[in-house]
Coordinates of C-alpha atoms and ligand atoms in Angstrom, one line a residue:
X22 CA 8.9 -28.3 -12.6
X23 CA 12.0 -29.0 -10.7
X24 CA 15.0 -26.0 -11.2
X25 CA 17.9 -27.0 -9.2
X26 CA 21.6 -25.3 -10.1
X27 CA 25.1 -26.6 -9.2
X28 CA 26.2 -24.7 -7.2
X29 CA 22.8 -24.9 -4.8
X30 CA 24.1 -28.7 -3.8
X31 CA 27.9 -27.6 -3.0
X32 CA 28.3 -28.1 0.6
X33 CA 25.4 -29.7 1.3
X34 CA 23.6 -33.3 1.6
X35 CA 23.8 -33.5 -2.0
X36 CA 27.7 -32.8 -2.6
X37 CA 28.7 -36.6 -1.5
X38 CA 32.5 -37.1 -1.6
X39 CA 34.4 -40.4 -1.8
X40 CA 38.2 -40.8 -2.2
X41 CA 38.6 -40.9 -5.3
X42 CA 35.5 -38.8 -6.6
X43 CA 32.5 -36.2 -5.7
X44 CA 29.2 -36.7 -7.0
X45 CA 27.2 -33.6 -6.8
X46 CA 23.1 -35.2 -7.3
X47 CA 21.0 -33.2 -8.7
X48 CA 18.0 -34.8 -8.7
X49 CA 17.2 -37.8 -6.3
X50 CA 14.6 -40.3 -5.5
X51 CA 12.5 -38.1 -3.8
X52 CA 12.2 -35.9 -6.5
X53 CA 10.4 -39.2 -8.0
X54 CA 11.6 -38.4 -11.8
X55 CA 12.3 -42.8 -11.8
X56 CA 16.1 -41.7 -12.7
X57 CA 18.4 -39.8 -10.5
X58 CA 20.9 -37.1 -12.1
X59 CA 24.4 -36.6 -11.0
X60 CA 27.3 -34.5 -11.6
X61 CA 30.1 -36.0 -10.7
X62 CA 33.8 -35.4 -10.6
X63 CA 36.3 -38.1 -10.7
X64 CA 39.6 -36.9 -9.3
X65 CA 42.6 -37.1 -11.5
X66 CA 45.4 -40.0 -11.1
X67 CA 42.4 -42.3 -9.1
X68 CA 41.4 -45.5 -10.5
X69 CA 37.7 -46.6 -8.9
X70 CA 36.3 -50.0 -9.3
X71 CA 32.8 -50.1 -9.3
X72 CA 29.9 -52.4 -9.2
X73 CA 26.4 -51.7 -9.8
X74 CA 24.4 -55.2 -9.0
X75 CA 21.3 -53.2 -8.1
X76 CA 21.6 -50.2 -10.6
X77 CA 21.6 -49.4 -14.0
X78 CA 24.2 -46.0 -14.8
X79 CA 25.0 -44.2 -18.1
X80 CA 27.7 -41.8 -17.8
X81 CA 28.4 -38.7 -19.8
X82 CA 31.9 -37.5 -19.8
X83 CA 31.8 -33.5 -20.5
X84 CA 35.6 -32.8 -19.7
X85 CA 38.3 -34.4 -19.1
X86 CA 40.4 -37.5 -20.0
X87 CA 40.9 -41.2 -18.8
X88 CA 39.4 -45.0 -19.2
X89 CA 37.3 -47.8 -18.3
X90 CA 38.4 -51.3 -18.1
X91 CA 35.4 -54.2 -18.3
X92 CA 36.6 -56.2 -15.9
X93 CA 34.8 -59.0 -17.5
X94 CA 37.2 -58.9 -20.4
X95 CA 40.0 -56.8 -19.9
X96 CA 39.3 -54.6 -22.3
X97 CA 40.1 -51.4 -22.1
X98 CA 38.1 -48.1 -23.2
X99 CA 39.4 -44.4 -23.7
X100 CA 37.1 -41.9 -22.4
X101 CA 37.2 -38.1 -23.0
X102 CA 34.8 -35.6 -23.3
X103 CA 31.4 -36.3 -25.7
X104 CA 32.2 -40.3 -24.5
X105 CA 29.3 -41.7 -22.8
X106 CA 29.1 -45.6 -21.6
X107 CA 25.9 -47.1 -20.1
X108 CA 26.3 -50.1 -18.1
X109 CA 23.3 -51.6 -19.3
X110 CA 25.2 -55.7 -18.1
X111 CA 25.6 -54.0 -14.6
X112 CA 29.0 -54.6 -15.8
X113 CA 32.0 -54.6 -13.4
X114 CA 34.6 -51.4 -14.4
X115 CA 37.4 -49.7 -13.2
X116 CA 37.8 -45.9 -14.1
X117 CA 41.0 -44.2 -14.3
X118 CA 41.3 -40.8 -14.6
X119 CA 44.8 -39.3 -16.6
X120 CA 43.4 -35.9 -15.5
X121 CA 40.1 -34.7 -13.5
X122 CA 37.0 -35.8 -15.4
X123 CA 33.7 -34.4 -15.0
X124 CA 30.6 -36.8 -16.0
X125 CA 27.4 -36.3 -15.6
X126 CA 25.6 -39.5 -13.9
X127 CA 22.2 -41.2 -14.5
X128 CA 20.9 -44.0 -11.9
X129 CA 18.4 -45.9 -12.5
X130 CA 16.6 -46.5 -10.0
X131 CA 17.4 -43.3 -8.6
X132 CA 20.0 -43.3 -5.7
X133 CA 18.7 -41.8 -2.4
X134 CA 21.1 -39.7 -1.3
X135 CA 24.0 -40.4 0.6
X136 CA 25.2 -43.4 -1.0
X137 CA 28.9 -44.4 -1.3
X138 CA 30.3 -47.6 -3.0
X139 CA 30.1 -50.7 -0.4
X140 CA 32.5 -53.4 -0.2
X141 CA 31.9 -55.2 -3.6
X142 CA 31.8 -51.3 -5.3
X143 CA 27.7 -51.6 -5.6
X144 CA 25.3 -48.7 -3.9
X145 CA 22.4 -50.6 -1.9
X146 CA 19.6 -51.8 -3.9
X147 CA 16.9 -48.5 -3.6
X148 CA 13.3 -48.8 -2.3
X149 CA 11.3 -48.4 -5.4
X150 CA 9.7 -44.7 -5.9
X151 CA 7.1 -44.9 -8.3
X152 CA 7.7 -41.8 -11.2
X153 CA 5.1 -39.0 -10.7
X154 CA 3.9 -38.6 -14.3
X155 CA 0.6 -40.5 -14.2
X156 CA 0.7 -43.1 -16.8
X157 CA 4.8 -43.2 -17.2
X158 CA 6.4 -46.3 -17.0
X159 CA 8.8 -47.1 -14.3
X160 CA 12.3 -47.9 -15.5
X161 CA 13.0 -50.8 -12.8
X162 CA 16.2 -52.4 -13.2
X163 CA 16.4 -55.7 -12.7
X164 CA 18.7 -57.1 -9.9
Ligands
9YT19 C1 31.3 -42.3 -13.1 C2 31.0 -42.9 -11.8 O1 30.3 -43.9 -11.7 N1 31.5 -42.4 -10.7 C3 31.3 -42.8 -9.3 C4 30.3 -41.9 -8.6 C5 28.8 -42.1 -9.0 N2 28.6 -42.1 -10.4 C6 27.9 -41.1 -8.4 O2 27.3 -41.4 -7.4 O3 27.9 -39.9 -8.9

């Protein structure tokens, strides 16, 4: 068993901070769970378009207030806390946040580390890390 606490990744490899958000991973690829596990805060008045070609995310918001536009459609979302989304399309988004929002992240596959949105608001596809239960299935994503 894995324990890790919060406050154990503040100020350290695992506290990643971008402009507009900082995503505190608790449990990476090289803790080989197939999934990685993210608590992330999304600072308040940002908007952050994101992404995900080579990931699949669900997102659990646990305080705070704000949106998600699909940038496919326009259509726009409210988001407060015990609102969860997964982006199971890869589906392009914006996120703004009325005040700071506090989500807690799954990646599929797991991220790595340090990653930051590139250019096109994706994180680089991952080397796959096979899951360490023998027997359980890998949750791949698919592009
Ligand atoms: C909600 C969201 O996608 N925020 C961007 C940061 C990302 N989820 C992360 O790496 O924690």
């Amino acid at each position: 068993m894995i324990v890790r606490a919060l406050h154990e990744t503040l100020g350290t490899d695992r506290e990643v901070k971008a402009e507009t958000w900082t995503s505190r991973r608790l449990f990476l690829a090289d803790d080989r769970m197939g999934f990685s596990l993210h608590d992330t805060l999304i600072h308040p008045g940002t908007e952050t378009r994101m992404h995900y070609k080579n990931h699949l995310e669900a997102v659990y918001c646990i305080a705070g207030s704000g949106s998600i536009e699909v940038v496919a459609t326009g259509h726009r979302i409210p988001i407060c806390a015990g609102t969860a989304y997964a982006l199971d399309q890869h589906d392009e988004h914006i996120l703004r946040a009325d005040t700071e929002m506090r989500m807690v992240c799954v990646f599929n596959p797991p991220v790595t580390g340090r990653e930051v949105h590139d250019e096109t608001g994706a994180y680089p596809a991952a080397t796959p890390t096979a899951p360490s239960v023998p027997g359980s299935a890998s949750l791949g994503a698919t592009s």
